[in-house]
PDB file of C-alpha atoms in Angstrom:
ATOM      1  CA  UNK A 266       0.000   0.000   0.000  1.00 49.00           C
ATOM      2  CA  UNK A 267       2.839   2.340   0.421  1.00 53.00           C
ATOM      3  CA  UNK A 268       3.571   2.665  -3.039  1.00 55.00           C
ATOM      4  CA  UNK A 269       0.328   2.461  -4.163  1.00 52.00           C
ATOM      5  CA  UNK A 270      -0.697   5.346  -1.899  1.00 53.00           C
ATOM      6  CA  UNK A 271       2.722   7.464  -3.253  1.00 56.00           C
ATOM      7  CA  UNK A 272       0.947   6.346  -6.460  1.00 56.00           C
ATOM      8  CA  UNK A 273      -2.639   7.686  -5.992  1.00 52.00           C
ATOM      9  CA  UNK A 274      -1.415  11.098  -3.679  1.00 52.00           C
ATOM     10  CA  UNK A 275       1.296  11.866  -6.666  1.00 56.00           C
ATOM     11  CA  UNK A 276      -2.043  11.376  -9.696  1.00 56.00           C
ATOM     12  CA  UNK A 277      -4.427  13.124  -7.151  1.00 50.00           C
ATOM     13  CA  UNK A 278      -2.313  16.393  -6.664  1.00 54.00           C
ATOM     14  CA  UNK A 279      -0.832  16.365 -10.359  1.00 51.00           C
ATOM     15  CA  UNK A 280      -4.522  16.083 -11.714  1.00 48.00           C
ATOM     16  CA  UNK A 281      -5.244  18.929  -9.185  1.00 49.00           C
ATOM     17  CA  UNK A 282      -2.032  20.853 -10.105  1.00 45.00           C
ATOM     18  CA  UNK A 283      -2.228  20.390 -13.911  1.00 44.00           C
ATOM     19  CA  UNK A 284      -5.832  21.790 -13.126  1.00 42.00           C
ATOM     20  CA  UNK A 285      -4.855  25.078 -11.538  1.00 42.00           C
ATOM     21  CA  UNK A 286      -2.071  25.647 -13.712  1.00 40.00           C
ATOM     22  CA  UNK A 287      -4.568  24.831 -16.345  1.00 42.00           C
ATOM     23  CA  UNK A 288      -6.213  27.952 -14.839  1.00 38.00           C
ATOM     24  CA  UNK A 289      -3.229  30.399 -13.994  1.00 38.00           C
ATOM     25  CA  UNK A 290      -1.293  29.625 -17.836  1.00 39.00           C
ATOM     26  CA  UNK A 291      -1.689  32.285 -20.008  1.00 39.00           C
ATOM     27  CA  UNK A 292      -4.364  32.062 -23.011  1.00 38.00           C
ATOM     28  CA  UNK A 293      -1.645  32.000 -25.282  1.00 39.00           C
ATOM     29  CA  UNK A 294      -1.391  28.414 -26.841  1.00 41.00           C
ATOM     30  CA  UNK A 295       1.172  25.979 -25.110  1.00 40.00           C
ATOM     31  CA  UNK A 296       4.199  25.263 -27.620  1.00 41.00           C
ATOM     32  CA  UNK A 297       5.205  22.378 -25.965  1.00 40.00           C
ATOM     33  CA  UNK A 298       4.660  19.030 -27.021  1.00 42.00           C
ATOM     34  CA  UNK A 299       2.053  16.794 -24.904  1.00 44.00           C
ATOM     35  CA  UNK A 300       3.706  15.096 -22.065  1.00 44.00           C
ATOM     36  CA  UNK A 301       2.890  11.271 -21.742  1.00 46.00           C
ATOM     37  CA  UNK A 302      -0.060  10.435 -19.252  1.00 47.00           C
ATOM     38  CA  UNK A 303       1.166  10.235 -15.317  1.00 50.00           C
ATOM     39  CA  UNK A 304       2.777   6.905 -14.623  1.00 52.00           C
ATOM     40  CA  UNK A 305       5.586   4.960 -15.420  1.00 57.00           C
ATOM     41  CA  UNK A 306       7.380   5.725 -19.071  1.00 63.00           C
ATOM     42  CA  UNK A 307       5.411   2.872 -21.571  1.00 72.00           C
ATOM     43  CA  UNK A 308       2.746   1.506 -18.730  1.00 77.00           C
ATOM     44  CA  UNK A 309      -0.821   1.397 -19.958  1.00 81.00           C
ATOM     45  CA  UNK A 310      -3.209   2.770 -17.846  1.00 76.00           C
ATOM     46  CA  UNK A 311      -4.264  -0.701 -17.155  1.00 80.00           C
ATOM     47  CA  UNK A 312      -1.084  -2.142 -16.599  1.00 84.00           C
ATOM     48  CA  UNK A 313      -0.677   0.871 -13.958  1.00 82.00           C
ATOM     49  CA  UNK A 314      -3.619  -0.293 -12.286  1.00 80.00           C
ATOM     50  CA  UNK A 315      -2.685  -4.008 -12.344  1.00 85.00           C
ATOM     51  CA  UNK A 316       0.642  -2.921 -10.602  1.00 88.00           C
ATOM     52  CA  UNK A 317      -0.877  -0.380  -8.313  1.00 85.00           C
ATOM     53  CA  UNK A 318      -2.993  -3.790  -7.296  1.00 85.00           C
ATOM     54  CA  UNK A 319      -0.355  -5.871  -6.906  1.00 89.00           C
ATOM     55  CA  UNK A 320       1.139  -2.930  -4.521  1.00 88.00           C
ATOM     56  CA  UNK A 321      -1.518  -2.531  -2.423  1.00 86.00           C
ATOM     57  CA  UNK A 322      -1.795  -6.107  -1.463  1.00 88.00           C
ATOM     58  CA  UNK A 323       1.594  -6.435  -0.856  1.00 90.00           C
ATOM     59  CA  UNK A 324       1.216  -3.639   1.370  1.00 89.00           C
ATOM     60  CA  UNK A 325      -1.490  -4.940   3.074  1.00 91.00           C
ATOM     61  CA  UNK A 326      -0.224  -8.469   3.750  1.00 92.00           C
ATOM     62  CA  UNK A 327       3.078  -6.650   5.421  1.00 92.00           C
ATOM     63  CA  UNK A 328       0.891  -4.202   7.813  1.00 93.00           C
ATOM     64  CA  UNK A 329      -1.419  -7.455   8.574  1.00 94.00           C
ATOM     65  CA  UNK A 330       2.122  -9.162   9.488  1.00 94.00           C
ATOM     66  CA  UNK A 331       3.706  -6.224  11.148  1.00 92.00           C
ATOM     67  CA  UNK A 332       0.320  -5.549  13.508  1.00 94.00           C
ATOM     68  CA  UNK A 333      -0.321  -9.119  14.125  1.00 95.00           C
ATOM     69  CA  UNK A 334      -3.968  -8.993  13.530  1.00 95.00           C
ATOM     70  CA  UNK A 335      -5.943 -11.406  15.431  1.00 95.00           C
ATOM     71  CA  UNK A 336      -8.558 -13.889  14.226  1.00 95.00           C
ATOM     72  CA  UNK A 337     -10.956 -11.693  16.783  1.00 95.00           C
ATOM     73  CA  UNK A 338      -9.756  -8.395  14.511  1.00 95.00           C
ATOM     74  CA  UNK A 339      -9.954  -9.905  11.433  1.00 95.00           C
ATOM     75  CA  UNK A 340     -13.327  -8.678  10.315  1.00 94.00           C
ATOM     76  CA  UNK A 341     -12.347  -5.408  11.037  1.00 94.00           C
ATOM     77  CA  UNK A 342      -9.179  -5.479   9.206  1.00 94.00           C
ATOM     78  CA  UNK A 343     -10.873  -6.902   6.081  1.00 94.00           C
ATOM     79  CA  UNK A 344     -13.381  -4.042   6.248  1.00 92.00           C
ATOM     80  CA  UNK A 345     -11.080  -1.534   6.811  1.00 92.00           C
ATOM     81  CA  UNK A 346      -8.879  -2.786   3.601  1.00 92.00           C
ATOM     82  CA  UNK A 347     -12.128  -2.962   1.410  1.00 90.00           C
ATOM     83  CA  UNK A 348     -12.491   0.662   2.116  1.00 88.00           C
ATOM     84  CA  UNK A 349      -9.236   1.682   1.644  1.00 86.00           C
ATOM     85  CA  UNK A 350      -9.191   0.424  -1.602  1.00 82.00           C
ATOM     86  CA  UNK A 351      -9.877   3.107  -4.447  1.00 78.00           C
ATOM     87  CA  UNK A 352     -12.815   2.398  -6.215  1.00 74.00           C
ATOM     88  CA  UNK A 353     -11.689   4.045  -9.363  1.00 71.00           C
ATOM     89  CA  UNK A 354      -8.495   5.299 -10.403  1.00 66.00           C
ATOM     90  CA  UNK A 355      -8.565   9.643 -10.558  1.00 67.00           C
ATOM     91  CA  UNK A 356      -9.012  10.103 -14.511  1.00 71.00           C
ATOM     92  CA  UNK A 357      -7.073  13.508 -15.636  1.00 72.00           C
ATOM     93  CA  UNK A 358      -9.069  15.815 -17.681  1.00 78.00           C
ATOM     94  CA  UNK A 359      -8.861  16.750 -20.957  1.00 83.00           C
ATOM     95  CA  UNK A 360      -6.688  19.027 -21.782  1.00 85.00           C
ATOM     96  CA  UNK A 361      -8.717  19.934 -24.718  1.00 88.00           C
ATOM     97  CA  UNK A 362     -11.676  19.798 -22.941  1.00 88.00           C
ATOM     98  CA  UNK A 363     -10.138  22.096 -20.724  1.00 88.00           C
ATOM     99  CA  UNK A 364      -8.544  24.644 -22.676  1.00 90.00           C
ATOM    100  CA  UNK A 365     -12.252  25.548 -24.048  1.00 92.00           C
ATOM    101  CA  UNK A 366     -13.692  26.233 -20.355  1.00 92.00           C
ATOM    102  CA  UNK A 367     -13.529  29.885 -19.711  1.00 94.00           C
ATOM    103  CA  UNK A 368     -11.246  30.391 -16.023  1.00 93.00           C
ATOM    104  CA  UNK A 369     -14.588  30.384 -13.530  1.00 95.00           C
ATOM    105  CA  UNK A 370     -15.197  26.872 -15.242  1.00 93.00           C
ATOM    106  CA  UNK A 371     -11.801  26.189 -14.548  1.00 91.00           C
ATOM    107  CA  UNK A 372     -11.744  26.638 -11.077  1.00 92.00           C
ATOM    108  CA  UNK A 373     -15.028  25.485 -10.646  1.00 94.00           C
ATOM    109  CA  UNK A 374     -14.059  21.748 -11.969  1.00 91.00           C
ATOM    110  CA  UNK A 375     -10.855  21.907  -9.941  1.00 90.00           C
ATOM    111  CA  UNK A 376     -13.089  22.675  -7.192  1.00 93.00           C
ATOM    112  CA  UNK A 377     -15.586  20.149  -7.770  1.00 92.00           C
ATOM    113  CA  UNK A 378     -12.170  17.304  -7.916  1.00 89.00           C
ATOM    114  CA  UNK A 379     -11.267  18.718  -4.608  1.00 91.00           C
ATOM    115  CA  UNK A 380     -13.904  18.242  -3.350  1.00 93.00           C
ATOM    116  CA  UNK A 381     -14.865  14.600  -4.350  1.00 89.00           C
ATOM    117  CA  UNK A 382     -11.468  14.123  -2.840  1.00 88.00           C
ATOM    118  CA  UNK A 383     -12.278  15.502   0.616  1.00 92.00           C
ATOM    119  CA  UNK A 384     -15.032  13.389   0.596  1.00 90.00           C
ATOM    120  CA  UNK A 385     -12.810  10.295  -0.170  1.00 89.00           C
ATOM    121  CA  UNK A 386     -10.654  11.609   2.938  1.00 90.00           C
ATOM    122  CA  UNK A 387     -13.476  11.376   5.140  1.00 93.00           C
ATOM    123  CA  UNK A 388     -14.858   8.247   4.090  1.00 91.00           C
ATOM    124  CA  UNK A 389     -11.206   6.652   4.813  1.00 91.00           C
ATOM    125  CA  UNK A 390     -11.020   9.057   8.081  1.00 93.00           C
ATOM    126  CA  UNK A 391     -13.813   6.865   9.158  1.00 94.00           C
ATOM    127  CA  UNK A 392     -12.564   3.988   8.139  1.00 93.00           C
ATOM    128  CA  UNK A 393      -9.190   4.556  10.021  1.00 94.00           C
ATOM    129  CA  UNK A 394     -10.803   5.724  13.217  1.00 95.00           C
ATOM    130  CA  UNK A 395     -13.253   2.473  13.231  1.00 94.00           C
ATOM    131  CA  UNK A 396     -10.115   0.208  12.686  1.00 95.00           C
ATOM    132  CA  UNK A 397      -7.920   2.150  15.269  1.00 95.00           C
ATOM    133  CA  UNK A 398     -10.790   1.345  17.736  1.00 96.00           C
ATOM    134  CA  UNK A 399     -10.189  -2.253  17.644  1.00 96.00           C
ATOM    135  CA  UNK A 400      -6.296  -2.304  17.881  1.00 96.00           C
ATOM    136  CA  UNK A 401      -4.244  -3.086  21.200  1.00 96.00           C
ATOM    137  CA  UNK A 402      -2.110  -0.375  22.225  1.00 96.00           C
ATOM    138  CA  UNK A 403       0.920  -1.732  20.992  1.00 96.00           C
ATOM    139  CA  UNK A 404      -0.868  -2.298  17.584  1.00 96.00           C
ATOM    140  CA  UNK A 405      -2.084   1.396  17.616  1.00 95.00           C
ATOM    141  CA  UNK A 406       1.731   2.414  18.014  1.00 95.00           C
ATOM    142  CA  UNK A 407       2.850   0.321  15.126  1.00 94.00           C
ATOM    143  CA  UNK A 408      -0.176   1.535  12.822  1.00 93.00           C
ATOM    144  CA  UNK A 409       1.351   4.928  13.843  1.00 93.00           C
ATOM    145  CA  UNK A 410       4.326   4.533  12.804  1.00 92.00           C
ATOM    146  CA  UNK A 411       3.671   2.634   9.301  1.00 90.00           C
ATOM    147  CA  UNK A 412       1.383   5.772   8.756  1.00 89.00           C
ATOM    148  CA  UNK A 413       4.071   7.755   9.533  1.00 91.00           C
ATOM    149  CA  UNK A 414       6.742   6.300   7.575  1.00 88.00           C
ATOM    150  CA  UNK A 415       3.801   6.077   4.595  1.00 84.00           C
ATOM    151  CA  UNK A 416       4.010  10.048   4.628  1.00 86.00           C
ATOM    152  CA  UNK A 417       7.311  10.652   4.831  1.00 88.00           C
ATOM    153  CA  UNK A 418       7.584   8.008   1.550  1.00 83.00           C
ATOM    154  CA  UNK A 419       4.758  10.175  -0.366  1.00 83.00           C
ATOM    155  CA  UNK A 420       6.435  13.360   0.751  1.00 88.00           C
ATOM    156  CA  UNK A 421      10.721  12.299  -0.972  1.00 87.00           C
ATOM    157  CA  UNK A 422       8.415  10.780  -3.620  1.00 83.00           C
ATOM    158  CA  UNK A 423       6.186  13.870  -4.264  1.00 85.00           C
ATOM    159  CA  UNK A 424       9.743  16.110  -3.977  1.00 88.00           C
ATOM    160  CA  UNK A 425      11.376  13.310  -6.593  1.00 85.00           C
ATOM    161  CA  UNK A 426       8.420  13.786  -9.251  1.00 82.00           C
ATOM    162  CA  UNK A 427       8.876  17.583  -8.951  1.00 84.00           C
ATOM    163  CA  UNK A 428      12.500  17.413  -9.368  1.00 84.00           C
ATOM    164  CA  UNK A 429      11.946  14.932 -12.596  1.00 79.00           C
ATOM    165  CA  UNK A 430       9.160  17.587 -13.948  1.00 73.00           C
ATOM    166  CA  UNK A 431      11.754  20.426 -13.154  1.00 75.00           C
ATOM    167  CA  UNK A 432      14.326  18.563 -15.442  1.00 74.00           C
ATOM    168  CA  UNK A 433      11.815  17.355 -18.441  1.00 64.00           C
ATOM    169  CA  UNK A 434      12.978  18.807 -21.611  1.00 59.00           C
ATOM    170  CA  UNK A 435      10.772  21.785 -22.587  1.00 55.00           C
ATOM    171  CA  UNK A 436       9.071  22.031 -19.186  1.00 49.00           C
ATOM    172  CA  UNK A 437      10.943  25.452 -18.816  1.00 48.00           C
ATOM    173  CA  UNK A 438      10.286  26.432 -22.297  1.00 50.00           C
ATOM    174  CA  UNK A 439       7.228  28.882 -21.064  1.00 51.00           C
ATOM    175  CA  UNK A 440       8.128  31.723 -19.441  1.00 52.00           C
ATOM    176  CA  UNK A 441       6.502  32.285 -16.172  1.00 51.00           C
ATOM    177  CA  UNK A 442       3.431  34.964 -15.984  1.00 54.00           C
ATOM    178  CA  UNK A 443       4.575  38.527 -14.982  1.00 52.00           C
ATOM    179  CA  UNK A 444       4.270  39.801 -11.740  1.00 51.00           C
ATOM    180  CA  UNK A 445       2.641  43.256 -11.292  1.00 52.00           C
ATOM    181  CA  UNK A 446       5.471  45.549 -10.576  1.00 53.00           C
ATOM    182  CA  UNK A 447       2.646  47.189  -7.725  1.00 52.00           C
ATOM    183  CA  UNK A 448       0.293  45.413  -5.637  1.00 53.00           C
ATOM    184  CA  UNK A 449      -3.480  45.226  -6.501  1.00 52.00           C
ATOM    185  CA  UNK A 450      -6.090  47.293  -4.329  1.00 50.00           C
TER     186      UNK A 450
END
């Protein structure tokens, strides 16, 4: 699951940051040439699915290990990993689609995306507090700390994506918007 959720956070916030750059680039036309679709160079979107799968239930079958889960806890933990399975992968809009939305459309779809993903937050929220509720202390501090290494994974893989993105040919090939010499009243 730790890759997988690197996986899914680094699709959710590039579909949310290609959106609001989407809505801060200039109207000018984009001379670059379309990057490949998030993922691994050559993956199909199924095969990225397949492997985030195979991921997530390797994941799963070394927390199960590494908490020890009981035969008492084991409906829990099977409910808790059915919802903390995605139940679709995030589909990235269109740019073209996109580039023939006015800005207020824009920002209202990126809006609506953020959204459906704070709902998915507080579905698994749930989730996590239901499942926490059923854990011994000692398997409450080990859930901690897989959590906590999970986020610090995400985070060096998040800062790794940007730094690949920084170095993609032609990513720097648009120059940034101007900044107002004065500040707006």
């Amino acid at each position: 699951m730790n890759h997988f959720k690197q996986r899914l956070l680094a699709i959710v916030i590039a579909a949310g940051c290609s959106i609001s750059a989407g809505v801060m680039a200039q109207s000018a036309p984009d001379p670059r040439p379309p990057r490949p679709p998030a993922g691994e160079p050559g993956k199909t979107p199924e095969q990225m699915r397949e492997m985030m799968k195979e991921r997530l239930a390797k994941h799963q079958a070394e927390l199960h290990d590494s908490l020890k889960i009981t035969a008492a806890q084991e409906p829990a933990w099977k409910t808790f990993t059915q919802s903390m399975t995605p139940k679709t992968m995030p589909v990235p809009e269109d740019p073209k689609v996109m580039e023939k939305m006015t800005t207020p459309q824009r920002m209202e779809k990126s809006l609506e995306r953020m959204k459906e993903h704070q709902a998915q937050m507080q579905d698994r929220l749930a989730a996590v507090k239901t499942f926490y509720a059923v854990l011994t202390p000692e398997q409450q501090k080990a859930f901690d700390e897989a959590h906590q290494r999970m986020r610090k994974d995400a985070q060096q893989n998040m800062a790794k994506q940007m730094q690949k993105k920084d170095q993609m040919p032609g990513m720097m090939d648009k120059p940034p918007m101007d900044k107002p010499d004065t500040p707006h009243h």
